[in-house]
PDB file of C-alpha atoms in Angstrom:
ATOM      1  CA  UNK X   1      37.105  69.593  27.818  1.00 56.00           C
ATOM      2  CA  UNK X   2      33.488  70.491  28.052  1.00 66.00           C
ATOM      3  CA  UNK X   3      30.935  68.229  28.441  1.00 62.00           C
ATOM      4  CA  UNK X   4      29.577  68.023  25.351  1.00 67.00           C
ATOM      5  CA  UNK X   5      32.888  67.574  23.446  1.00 71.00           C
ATOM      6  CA  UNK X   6      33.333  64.458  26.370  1.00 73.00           C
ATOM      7  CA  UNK X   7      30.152  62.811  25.660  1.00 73.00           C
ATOM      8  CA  UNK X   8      30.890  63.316  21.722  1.00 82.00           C
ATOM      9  CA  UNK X   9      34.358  61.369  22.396  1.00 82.00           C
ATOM     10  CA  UNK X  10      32.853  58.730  24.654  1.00 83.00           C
ATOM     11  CA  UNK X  11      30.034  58.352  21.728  1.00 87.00           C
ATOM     12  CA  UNK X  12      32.635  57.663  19.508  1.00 87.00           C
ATOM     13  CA  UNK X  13      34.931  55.711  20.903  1.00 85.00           C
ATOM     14  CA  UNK X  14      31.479  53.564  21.506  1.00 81.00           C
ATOM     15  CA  UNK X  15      30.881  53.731  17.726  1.00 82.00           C
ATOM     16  CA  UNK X  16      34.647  52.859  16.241  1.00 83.00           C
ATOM     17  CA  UNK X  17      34.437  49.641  18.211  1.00 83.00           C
ATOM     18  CA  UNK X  18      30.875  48.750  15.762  1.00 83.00           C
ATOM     19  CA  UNK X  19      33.239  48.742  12.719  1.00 86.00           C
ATOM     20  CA  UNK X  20      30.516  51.257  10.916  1.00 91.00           C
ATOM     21  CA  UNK X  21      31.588  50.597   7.355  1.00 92.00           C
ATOM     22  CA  UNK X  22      30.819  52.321   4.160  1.00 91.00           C
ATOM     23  CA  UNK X  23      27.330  50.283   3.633  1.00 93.00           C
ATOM     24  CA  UNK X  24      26.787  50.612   7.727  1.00 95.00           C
ATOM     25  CA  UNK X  25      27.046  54.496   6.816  1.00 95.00           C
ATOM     26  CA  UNK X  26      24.671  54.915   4.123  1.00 95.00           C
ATOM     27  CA  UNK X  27      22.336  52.915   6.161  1.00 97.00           C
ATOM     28  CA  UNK X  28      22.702  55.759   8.976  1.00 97.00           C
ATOM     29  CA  UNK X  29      22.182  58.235   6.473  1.00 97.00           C
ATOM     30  CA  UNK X  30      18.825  56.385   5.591  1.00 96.00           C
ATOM     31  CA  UNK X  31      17.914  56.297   8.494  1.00 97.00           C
ATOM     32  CA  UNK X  32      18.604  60.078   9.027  1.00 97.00           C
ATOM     33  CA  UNK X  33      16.466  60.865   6.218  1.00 96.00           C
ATOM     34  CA  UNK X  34      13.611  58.652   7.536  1.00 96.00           C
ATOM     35  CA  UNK X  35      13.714  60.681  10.975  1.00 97.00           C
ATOM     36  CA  UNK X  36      14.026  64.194   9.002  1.00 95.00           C
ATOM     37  CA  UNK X  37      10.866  63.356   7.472  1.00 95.00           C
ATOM     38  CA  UNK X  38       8.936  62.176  10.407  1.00 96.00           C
ATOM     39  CA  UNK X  39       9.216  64.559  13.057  1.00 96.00           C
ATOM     40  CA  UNK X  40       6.849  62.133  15.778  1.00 97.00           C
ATOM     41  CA  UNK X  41       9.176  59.608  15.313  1.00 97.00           C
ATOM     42  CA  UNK X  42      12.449  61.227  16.110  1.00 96.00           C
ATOM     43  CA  UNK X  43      10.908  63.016  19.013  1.00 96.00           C
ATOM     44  CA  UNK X  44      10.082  59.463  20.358  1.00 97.00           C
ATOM     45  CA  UNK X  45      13.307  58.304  20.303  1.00 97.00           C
ATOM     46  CA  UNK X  46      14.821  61.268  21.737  1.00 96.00           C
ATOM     47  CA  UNK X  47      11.738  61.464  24.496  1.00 96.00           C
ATOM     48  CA  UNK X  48      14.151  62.333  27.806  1.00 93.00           C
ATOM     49  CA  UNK X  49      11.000  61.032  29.485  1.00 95.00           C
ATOM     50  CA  UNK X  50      11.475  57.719  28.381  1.00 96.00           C
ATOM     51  CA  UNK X  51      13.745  55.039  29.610  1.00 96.00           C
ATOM     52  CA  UNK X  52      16.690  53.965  27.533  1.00 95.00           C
ATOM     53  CA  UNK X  53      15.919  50.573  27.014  1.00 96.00           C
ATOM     54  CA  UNK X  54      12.084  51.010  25.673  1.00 96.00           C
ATOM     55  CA  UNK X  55      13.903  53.438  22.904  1.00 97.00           C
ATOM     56  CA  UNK X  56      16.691  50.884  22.309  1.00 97.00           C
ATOM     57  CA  UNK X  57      13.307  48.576  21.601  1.00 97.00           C
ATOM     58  CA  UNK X  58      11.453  51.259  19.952  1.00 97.00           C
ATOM     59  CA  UNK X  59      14.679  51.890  17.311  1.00 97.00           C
ATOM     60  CA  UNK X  60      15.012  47.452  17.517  1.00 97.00           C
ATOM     61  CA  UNK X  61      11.224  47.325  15.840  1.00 97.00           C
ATOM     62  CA  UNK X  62      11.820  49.792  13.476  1.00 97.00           C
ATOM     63  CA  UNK X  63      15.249  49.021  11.843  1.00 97.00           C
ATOM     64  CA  UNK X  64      16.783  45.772  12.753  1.00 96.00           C
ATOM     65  CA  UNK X  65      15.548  44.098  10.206  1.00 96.00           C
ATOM     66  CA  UNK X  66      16.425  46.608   7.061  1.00 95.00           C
ATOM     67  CA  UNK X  67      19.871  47.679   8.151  1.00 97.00           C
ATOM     68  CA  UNK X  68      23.145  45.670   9.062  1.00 96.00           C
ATOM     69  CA  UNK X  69      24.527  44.670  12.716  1.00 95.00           C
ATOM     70  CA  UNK X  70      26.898  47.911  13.009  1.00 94.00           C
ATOM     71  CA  UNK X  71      24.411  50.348  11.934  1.00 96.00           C
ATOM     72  CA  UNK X  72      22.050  48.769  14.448  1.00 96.00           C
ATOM     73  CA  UNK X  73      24.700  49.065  17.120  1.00 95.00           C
ATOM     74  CA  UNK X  74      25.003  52.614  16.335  1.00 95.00           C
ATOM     75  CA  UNK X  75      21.466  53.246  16.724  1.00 96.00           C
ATOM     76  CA  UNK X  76      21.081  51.471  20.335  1.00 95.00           C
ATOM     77  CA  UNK X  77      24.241  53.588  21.180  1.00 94.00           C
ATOM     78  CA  UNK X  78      22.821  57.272  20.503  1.00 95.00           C
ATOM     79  CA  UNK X  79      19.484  56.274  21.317  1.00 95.00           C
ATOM     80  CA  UNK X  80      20.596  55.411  24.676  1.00 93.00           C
ATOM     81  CA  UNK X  81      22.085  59.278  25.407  1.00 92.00           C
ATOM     82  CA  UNK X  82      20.074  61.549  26.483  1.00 92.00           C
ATOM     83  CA  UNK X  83      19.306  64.368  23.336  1.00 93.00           C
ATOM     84  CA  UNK X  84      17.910  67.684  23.549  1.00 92.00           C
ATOM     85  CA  UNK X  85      15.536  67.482  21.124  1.00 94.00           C
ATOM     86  CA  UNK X  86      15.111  64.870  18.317  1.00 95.00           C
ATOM     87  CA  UNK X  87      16.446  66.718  15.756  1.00 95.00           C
ATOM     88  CA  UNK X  88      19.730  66.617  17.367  1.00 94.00           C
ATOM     89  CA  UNK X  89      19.452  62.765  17.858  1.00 95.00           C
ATOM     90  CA  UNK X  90      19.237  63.096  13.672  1.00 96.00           C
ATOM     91  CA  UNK X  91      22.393  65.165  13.628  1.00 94.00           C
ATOM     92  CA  UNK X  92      24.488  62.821  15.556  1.00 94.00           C
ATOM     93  CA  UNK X  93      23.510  60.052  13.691  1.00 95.00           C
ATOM     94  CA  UNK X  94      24.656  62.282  10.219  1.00 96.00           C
ATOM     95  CA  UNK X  95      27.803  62.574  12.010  1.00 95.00           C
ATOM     96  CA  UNK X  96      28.295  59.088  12.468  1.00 95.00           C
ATOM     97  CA  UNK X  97      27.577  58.586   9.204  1.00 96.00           C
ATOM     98  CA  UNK X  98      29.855  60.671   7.829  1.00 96.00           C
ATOM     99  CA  UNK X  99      33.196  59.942  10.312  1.00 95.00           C
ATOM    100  CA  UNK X 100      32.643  56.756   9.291  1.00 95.00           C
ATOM    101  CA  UNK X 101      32.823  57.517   5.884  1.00 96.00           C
ATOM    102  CA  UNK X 102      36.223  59.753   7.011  1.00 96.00           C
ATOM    103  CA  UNK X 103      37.414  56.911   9.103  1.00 94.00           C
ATOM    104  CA  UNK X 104      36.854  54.354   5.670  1.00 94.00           C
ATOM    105  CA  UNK X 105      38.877  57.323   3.630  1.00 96.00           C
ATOM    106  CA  UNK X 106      42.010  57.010   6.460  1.00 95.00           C
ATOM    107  CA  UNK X 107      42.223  53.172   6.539  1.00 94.00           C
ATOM    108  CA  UNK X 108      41.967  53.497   2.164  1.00 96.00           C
ATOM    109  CA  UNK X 109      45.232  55.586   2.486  1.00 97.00           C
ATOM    110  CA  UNK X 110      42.759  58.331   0.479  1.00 97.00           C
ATOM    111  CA  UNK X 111      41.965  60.861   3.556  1.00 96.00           C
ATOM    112  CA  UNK X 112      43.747  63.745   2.411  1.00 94.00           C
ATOM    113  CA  UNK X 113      43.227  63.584  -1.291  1.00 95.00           C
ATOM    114  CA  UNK X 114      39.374  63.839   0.122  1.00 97.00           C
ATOM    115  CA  UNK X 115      40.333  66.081   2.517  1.00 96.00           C
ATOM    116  CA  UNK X 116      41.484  68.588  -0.312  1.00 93.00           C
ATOM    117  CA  UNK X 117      38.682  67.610  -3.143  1.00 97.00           C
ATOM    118  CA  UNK X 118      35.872  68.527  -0.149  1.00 97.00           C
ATOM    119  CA  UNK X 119      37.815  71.863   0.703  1.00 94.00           C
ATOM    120  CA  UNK X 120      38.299  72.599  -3.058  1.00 93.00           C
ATOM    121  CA  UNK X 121      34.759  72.289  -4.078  1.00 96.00           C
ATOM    122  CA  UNK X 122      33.399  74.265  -1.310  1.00 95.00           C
ATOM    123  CA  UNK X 123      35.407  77.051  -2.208  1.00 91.00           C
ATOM    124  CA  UNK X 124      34.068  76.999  -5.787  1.00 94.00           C
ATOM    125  CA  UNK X 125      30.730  77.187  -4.222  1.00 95.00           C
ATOM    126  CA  UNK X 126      31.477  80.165  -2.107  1.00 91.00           C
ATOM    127  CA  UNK X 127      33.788  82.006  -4.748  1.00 90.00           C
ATOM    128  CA  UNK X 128      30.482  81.294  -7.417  1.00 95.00           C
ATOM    129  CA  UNK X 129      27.256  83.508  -6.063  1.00 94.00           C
ATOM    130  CA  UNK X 130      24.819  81.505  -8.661  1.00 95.00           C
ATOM    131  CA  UNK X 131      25.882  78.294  -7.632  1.00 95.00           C
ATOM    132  CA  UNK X 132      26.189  79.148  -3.491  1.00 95.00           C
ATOM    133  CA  UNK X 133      22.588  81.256  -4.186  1.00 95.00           C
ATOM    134  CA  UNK X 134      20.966  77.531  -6.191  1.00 95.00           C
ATOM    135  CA  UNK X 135      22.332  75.744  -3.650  1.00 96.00           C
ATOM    136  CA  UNK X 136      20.797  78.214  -0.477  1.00 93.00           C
ATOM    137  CA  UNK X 137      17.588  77.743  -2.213  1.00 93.00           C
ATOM    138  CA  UNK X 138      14.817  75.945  -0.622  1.00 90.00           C
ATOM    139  CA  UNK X 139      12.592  75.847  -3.256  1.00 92.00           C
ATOM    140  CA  UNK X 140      14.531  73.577  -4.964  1.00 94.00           C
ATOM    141  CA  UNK X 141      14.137  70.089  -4.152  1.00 94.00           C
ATOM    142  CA  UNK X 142      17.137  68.370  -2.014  1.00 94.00           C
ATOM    143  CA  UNK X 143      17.261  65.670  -5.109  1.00 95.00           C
ATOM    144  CA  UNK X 144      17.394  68.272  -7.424  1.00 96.00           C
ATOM    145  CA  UNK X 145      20.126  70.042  -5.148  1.00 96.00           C
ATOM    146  CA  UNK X 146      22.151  67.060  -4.742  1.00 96.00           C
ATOM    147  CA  UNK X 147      21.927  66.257  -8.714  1.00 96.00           C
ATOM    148  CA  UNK X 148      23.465  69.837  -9.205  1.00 95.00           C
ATOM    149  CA  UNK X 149      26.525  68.763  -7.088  1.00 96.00           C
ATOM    150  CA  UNK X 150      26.451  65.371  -8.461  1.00 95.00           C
ATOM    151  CA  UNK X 151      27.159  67.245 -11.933  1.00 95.00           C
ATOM    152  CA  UNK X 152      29.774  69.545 -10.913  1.00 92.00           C
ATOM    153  CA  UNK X 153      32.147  67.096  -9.507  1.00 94.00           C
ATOM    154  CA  UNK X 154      30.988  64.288 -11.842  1.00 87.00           C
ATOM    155  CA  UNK X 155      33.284  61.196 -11.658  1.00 88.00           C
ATOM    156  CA  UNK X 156      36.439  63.877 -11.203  1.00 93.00           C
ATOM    157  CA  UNK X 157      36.536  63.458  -7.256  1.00 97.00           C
ATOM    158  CA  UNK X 158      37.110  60.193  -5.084  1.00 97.00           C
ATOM    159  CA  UNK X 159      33.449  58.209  -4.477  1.00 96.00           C
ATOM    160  CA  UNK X 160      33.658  58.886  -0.779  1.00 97.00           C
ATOM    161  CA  UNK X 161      33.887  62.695  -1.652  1.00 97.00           C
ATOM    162  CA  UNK X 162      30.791  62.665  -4.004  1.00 97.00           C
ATOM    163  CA  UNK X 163      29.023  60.319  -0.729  1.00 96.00           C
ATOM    164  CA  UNK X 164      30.204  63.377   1.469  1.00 97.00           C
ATOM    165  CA  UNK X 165      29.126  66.178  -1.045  1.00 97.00           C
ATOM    166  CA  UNK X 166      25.668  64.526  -1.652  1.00 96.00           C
ATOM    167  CA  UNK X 167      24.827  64.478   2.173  1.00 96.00           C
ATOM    168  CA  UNK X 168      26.520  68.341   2.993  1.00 97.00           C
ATOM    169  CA  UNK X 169      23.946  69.481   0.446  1.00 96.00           C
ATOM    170  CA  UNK X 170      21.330  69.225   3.254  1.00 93.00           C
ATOM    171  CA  UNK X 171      23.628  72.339   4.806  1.00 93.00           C
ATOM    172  CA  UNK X 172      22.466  71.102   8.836  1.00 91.00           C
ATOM    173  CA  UNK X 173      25.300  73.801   9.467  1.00 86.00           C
ATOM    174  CA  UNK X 174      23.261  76.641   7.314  1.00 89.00           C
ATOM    175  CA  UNK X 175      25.216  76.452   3.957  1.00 95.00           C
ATOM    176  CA  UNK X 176      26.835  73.439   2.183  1.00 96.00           C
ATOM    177  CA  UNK X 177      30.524  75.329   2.568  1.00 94.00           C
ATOM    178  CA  UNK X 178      29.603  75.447   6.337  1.00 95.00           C
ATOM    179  CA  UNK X 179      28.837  71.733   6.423  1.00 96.00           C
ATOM    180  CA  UNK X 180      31.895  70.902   4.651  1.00 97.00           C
ATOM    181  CA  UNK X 181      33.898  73.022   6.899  1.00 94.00           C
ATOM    182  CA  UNK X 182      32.798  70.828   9.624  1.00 95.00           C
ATOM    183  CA  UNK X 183      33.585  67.652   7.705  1.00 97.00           C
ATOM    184  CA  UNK X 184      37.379  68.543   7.486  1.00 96.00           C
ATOM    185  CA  UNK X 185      37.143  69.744  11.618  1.00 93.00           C
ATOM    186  CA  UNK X 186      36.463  65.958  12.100  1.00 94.00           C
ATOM    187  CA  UNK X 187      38.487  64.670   9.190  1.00 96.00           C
ATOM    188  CA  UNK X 188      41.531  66.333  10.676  1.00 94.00           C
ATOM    189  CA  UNK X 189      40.454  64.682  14.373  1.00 91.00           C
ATOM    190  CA  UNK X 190      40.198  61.368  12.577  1.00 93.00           C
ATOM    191  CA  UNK X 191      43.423  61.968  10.886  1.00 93.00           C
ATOM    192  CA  UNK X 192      45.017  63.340  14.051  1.00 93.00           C
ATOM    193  CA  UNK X 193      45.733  66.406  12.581  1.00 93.00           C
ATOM    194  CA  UNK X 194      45.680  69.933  12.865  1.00 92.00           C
ATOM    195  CA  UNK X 195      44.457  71.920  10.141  1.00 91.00           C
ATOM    196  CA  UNK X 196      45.936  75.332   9.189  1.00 91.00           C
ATOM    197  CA  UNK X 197      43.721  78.029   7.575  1.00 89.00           C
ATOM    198  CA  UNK X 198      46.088  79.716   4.824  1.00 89.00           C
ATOM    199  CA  UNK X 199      45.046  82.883   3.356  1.00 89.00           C
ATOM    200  CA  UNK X 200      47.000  84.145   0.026  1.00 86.00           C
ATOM    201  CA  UNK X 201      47.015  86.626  -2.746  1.00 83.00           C
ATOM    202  CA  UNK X 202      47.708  84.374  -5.078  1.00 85.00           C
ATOM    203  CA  UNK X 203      47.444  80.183  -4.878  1.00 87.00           C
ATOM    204  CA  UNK X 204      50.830  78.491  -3.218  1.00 88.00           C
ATOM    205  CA  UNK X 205      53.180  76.722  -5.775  1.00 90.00           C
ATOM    206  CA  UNK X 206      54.047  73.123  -4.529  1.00 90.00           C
ATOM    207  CA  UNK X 207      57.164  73.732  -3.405  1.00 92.00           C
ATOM    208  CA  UNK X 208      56.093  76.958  -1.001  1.00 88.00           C
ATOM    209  CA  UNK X 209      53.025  74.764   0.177  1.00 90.00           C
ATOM    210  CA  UNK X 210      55.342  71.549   1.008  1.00 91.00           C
ATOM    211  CA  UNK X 211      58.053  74.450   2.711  1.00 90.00           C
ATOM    212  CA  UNK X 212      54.917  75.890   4.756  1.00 89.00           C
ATOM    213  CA  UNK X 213      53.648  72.614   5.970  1.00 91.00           C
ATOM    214  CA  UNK X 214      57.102  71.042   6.860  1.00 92.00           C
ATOM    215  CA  UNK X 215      57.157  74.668   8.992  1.00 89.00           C
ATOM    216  CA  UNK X 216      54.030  74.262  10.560  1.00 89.00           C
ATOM    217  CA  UNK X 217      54.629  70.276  11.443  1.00 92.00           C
ATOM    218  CA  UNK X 218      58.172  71.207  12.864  1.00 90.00           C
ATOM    219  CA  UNK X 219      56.162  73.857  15.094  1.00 86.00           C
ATOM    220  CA  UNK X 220      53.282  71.430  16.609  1.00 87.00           C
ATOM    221  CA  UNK X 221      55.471  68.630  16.316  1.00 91.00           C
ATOM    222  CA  UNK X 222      52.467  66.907  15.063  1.00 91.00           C
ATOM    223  CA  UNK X 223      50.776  66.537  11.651  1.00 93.00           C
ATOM    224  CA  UNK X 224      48.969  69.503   9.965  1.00 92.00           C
ATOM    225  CA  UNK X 225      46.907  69.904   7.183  1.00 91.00           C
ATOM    226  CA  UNK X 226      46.925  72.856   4.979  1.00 90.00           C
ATOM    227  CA  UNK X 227      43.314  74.930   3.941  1.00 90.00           C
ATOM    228  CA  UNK X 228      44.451  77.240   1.681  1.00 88.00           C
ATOM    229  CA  UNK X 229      42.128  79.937   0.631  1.00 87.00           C
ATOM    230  CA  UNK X 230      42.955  83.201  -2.004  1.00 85.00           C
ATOM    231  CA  UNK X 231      42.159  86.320  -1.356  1.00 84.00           C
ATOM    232  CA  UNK X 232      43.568  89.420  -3.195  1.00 78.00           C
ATOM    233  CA  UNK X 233      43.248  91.924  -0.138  1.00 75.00           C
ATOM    234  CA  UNK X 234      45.738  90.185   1.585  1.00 73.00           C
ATOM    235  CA  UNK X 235      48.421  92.410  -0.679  1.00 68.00           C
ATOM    236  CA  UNK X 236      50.879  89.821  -0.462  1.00 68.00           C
ATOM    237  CA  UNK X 237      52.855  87.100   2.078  1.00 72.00           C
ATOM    238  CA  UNK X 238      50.004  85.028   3.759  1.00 80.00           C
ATOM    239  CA  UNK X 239      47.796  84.581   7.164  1.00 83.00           C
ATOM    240  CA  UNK X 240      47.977  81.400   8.820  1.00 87.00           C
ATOM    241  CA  UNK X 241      45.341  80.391  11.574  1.00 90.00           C
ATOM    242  CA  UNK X 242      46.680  77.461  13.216  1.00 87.00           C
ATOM    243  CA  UNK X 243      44.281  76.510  16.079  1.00 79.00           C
ATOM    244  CA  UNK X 244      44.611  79.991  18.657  1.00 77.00           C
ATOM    245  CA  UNK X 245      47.387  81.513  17.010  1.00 80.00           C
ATOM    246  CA  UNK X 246      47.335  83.606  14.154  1.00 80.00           C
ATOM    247  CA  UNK X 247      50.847  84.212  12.004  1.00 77.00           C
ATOM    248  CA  UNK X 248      50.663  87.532   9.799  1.00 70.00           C
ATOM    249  CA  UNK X 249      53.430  88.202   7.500  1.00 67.00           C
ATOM    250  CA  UNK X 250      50.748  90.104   4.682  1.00 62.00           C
ATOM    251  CA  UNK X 251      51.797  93.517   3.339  1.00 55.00           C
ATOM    252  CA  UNK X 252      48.304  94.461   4.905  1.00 52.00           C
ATOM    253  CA  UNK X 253      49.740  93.141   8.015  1.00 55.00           C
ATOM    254  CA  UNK X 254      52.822  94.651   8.033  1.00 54.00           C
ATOM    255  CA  UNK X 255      51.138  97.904   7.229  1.00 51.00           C
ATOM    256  CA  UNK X 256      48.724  97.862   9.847  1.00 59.00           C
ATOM    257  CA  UNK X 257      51.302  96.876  12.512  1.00 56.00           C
ATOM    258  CA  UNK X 258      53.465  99.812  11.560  1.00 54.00           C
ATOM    259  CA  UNK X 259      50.653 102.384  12.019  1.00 59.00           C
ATOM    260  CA  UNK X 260      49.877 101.194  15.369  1.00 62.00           C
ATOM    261  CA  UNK X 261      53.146 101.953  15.968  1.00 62.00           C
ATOM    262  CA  UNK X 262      53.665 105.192  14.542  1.00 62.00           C
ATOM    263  CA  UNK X 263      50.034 105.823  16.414  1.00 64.00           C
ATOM    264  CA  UNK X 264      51.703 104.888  20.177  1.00 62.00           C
ATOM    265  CA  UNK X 265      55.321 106.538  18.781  1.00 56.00           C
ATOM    266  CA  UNK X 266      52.959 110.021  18.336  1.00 55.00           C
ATOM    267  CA  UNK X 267      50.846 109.584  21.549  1.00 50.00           C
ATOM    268  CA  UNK X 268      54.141 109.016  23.878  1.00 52.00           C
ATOM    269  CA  UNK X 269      55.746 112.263  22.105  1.00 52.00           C
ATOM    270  CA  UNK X 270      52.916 113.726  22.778  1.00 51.00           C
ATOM    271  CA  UNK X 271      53.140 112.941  26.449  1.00 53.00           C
ATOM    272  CA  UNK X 272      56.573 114.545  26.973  1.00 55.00           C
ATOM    273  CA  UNK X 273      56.094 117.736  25.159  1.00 56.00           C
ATOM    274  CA  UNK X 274      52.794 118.010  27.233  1.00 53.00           C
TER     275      UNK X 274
END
């Protein structure tokens, strides 16, 4: 495991035992947006010259009083590692935020129906140039951003997938798909999952997706969520990325496996007759 990934774990480990709940959450996301803005402050409480307990102070004066016990426990605990910069400080807080908001989804008994509403929307903004290209656009407020999601999903998705929409609007990995990508990495972690990545000509019937998954589970002997995403030059049969391993069975596939063949079939003839 590398060392970031370990101090990520310890960090949340630290976190679960706060009980962040969905008000704790949207206080970290407050919070978040008050450090965005002010660039001196974040860089104080990130300040690697500084020792831990005057920032655990520092963060004490500043937010005690607004926010609730958990999200001030999750404060003391990031502001106590040691951050490369402030803005990542920010980011780990947003990802507090927002596996809480996952974890809160899990104990509802709602995970994957959020799970699937986040993947499905993000694919409607990458399959939709206008929408991905408004969305891109910085010269668009991030209210005026987030009220463009807000009206796309309207009240058709669970609340804790518009909460998660709303906040993956401010794209901290590049584009809102991107960020929502990473939501359902940690999703699946919270979950204990593994996702699969399923590429398709055309959508999978229920049936085929339920066969699939059953497939895949019976494989990792372990839980695995299905990402299913069409794409018309597959010709046919489907791609799954399961963590390392990649399982063709497309036409393309097929196709290109047999002219590598027919390629090394040629060369070795080749090699005789020469």
């Amino acid at each position: 495991m590398k060392a970031r990934d370990a101090a990520q774990l310890r960090l949340d480990t630290e976190v679960d035992a706060c009980e962040v709940d969905d008000q704790a959450a949207d206080e970290l996301f407050a919070v978040v947006d008050v450090l965005d803005a002010q660039p001196p402050l974040r860089r104080s409480l990130s300040d690697p010259s500084a020792q831990a307990a005057d920032k655990e102070a520092l963060a004490e004066r500043l937010f005690s009083s607004r926010i609730s016990a958990p999200a001030m426990d999750t404060i003391r605990s990031v502001v106590r590692q040691p951050w490369p910069s402030g803005r990542s400080l920010a980011e780990a807080l947003e990802r507090l935020g927002v596996r809480a908001l996952l974890s809160q989804a899990s104990k509802q008994g709602v995970l994957g129906r959020v799970q699937e509403e986040l993947h499905d929307v993000a694919r409607v903004v990458l399959g939709t140039p206008e929408l991905d290209d408004a969305l891109r656009n910085r010269r668009f407020s991030l209210e005026g951003r987030r009220e463009l999601v807000s009206s796309l999903v309207a009240e058709r998705v669970h609340p804790i997938s518009a909460r998660l929409l709303s906040r993956a609007v401010a794209a901290r990995a590049r584009t809102l798909p991107l960020t929502v990508q990473s939501y359902l990495d940690m999703a699946a972690q919270v979950g204990g999952q593994q996702i699969a990545r399923v590429t398709v000509a055309r959508p999978l019937d229920d049936e085929r997706r339920a066969r699939l998954q059953a497939a895949l589970e019976r494989q990792v002997s372990g839980p695995v969520v299905i990402q299913e995403v069409v794409d018309p030059d597959v010709l046919g049969g489907l791609n799954v990325q399961l963590g390392d391993h990649i399982i063709e069975s497309t036409v393309a596939g097929r196709l290109d496996e047999a002219r590598r063949l027919l390629t090394t079939t040629n060369f070795s003839k080749v090699g005789r007759n020469g």
